[in-house]
Tab-separated table of C-alpha atoms in Angstrom:
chain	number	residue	atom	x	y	z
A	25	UNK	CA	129.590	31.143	114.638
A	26	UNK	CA	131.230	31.293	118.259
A	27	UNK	CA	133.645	28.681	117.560
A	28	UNK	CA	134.693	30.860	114.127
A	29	UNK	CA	134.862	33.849	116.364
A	30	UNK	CA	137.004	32.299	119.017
A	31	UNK	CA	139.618	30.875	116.303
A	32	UNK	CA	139.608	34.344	115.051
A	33	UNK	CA	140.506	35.824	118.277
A	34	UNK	CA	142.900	33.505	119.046
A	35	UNK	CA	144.492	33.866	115.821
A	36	UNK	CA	144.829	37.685	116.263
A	37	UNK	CA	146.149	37.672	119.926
A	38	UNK	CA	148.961	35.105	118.682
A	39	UNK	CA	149.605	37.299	115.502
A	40	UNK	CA	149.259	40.884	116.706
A	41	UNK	CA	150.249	40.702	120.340
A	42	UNK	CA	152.466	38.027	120.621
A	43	UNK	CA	155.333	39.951	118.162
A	44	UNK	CA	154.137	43.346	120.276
A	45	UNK	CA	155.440	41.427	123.620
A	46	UNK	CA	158.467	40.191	121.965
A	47	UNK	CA	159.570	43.479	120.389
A	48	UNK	CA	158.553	45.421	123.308
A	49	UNK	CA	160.382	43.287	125.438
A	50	UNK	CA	164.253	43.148	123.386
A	51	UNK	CA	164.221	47.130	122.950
A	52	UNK	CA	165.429	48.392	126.324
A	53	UNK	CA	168.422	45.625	125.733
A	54	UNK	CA	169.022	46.905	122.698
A	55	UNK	CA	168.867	50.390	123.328
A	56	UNK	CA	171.252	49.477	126.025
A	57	UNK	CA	174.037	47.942	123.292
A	58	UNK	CA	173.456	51.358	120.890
A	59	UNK	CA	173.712	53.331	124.088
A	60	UNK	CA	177.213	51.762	124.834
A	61	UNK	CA	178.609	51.646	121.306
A	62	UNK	CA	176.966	55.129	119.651
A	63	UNK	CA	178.984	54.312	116.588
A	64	UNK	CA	177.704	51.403	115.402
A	65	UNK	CA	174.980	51.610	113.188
A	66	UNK	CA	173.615	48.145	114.014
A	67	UNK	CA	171.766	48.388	117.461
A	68	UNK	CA	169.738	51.544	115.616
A	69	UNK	CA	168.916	49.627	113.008
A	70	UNK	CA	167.241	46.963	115.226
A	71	UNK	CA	166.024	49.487	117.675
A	72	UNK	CA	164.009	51.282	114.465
A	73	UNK	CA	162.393	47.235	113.340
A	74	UNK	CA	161.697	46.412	117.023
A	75	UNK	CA	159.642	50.213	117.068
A	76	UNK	CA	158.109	49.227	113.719
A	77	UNK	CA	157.272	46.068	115.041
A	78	UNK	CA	156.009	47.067	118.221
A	79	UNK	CA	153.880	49.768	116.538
A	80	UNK	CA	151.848	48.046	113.728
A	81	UNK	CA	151.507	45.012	115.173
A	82	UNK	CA	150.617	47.114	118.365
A	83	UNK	CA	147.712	48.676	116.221
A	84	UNK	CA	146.831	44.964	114.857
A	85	UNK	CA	145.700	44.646	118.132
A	86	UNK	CA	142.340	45.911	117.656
A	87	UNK	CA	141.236	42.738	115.457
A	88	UNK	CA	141.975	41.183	119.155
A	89	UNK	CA	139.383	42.987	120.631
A	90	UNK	CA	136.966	42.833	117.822
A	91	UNK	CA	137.060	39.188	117.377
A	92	UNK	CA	136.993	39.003	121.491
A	93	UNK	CA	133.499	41.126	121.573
A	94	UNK	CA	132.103	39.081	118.356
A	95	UNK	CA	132.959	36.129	120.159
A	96	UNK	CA	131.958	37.136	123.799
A	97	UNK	CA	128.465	38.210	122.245
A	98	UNK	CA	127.945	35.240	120.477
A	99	UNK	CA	128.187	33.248	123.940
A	100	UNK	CA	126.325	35.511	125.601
A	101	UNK	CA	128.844	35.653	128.052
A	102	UNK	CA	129.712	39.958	127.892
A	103	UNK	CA	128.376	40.307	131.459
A	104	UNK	CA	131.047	37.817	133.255
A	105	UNK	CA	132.835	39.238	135.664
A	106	UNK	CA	135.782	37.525	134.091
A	107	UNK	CA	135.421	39.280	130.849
A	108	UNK	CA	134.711	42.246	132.104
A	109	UNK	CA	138.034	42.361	134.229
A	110	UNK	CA	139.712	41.271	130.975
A	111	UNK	CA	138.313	44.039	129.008
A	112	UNK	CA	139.283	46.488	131.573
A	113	UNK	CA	143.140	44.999	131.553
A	114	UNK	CA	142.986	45.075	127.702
A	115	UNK	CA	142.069	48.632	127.866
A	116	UNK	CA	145.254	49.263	130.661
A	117	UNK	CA	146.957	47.243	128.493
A	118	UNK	CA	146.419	49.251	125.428
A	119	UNK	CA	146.720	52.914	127.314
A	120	UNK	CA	150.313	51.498	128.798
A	121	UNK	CA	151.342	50.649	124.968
A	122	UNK	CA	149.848	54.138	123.887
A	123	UNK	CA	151.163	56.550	126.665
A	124	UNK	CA	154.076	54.810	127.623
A	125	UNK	CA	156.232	52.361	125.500
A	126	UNK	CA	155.473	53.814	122.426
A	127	UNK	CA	156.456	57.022	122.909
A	128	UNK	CA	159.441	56.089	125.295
A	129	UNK	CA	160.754	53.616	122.238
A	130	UNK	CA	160.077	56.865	119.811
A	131	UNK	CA	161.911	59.199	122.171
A	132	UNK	CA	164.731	56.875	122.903
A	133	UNK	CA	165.323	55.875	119.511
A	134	UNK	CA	165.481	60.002	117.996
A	135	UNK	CA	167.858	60.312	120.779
A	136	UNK	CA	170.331	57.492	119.336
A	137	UNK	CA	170.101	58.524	115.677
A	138	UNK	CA	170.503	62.146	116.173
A	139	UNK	CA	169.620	65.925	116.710
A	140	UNK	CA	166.448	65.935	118.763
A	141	UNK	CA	165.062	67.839	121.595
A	142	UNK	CA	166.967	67.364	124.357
A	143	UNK	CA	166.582	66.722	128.265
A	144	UNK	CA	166.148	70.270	129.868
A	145	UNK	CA	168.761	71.053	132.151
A	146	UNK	CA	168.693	70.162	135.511
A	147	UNK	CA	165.660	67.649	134.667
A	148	UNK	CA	166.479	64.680	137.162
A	149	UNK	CA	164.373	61.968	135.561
A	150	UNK	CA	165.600	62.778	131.977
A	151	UNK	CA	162.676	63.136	130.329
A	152	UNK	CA	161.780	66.805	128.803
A	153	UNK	CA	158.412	67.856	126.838
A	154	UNK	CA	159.272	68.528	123.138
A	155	UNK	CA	157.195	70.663	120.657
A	156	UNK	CA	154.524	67.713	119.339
A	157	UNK	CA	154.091	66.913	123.352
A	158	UNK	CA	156.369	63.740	122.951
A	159	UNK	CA	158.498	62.717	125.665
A	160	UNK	CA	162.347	63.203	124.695
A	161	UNK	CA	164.095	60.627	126.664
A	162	UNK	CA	167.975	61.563	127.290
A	163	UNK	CA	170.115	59.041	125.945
A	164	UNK	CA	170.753	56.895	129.203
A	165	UNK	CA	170.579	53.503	130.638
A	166	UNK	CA	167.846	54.742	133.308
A	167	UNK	CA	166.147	55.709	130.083
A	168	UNK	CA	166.733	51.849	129.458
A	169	UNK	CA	165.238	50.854	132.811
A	170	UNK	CA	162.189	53.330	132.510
A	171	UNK	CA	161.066	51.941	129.517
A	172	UNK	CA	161.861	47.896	130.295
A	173	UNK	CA	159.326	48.461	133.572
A	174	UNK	CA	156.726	50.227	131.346
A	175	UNK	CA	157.122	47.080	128.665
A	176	UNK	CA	157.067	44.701	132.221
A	177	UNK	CA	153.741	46.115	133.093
A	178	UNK	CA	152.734	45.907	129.671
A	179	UNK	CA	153.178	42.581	129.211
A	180	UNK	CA	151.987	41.218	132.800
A	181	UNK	CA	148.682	43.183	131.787
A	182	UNK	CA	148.509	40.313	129.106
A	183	UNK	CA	149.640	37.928	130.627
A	184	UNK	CA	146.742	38.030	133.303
A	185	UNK	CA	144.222	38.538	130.503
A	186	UNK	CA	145.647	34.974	129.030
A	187	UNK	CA	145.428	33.647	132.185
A	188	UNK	CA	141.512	34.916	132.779
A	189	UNK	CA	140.391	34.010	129.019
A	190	UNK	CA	141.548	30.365	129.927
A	191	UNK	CA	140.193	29.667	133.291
A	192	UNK	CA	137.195	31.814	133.280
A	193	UNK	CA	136.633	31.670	136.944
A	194	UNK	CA	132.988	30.954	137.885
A	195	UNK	CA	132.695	29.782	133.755
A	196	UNK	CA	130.035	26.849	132.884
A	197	UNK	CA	132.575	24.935	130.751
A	198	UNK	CA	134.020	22.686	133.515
A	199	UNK	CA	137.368	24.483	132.631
């Protein structure tokens, strides 16, 4: 049953977080090319299937961690300290996608395609709280840069929980 549970889980990363990282990754460049041409419909378009990407696949994510704890269970392995940091980075991970990109890619992309809330006045960092408690990003390229470093982190976050699910310091399997 482990090895069914591991193939599962290693499906799901490659399927749900792999297009997450990708997507994540080529919207602040994008957002960049509808920023400097606001007339052409095309950068939106992509902006709105790198969001769409970024958020279901994003939500895939928790077959990931389901298949991880039927797996990690199954090997009796839940108390590592290995797994344990990787199910604490997972959960960063996760929050950073949640609190951060997410709403950054939602804000950025209803400033592009139209009315919105806007940026209060004076607000330095260009962010402003609108009604729903969303964060309404003025249309800028340090809007760009705020949301590339937030993807960045995202992304290293996984990286490092590849990197522990393959080594496994202090594992039994010779690895």
């Amino acid at each position: 049953m482990s090895k069914l549970f591991l193939t599962l889980h290693v499906l799901a990363a490659i399927v749900a977080v792999g297009p997450v990282t990708v997507a994540a990754s080529m919207f602040p460049k994008v957002l960049r090319e509808a920023l400097a041409a606001p007339d052409d419909p095309r950068p939106v378009t992509t902006l709105r299937t790198l969001h769409r990407i970024s958020r279901v696949y994003g939500g895939l994510g928790i077959a990931v961690v389901a298949f991880g704890f039927a797996t990690a269970s199954s090997m009796d392995v839940l108390g590592s300290p290995w797994l344990v940091t990787s199910i604490g980075l997972t959960f960063l991970a996760a929050l950073v996608l949640m609190l951060l990109v997410l709403p950054r890619q939602e804000a950025a992309l209803a400033a592009v395609t139209g009315p919105g809330p806007a940026a209060a006045p004076g607000d330095g960092d260009g962010a402003a709280r609108a009604s729903e408690g969303a964060v309404a990003v003025r249309p800028d390229a340090r809007a760009s840069a705020r949301l590339a470093m937030a993807t960045g982190i995202f992304n290293v976050l996984w990286a490092t929980v590849t990197i522990l699910m393959i080594v496994r310091p202090g594992s039994t399997t010779g690895a």
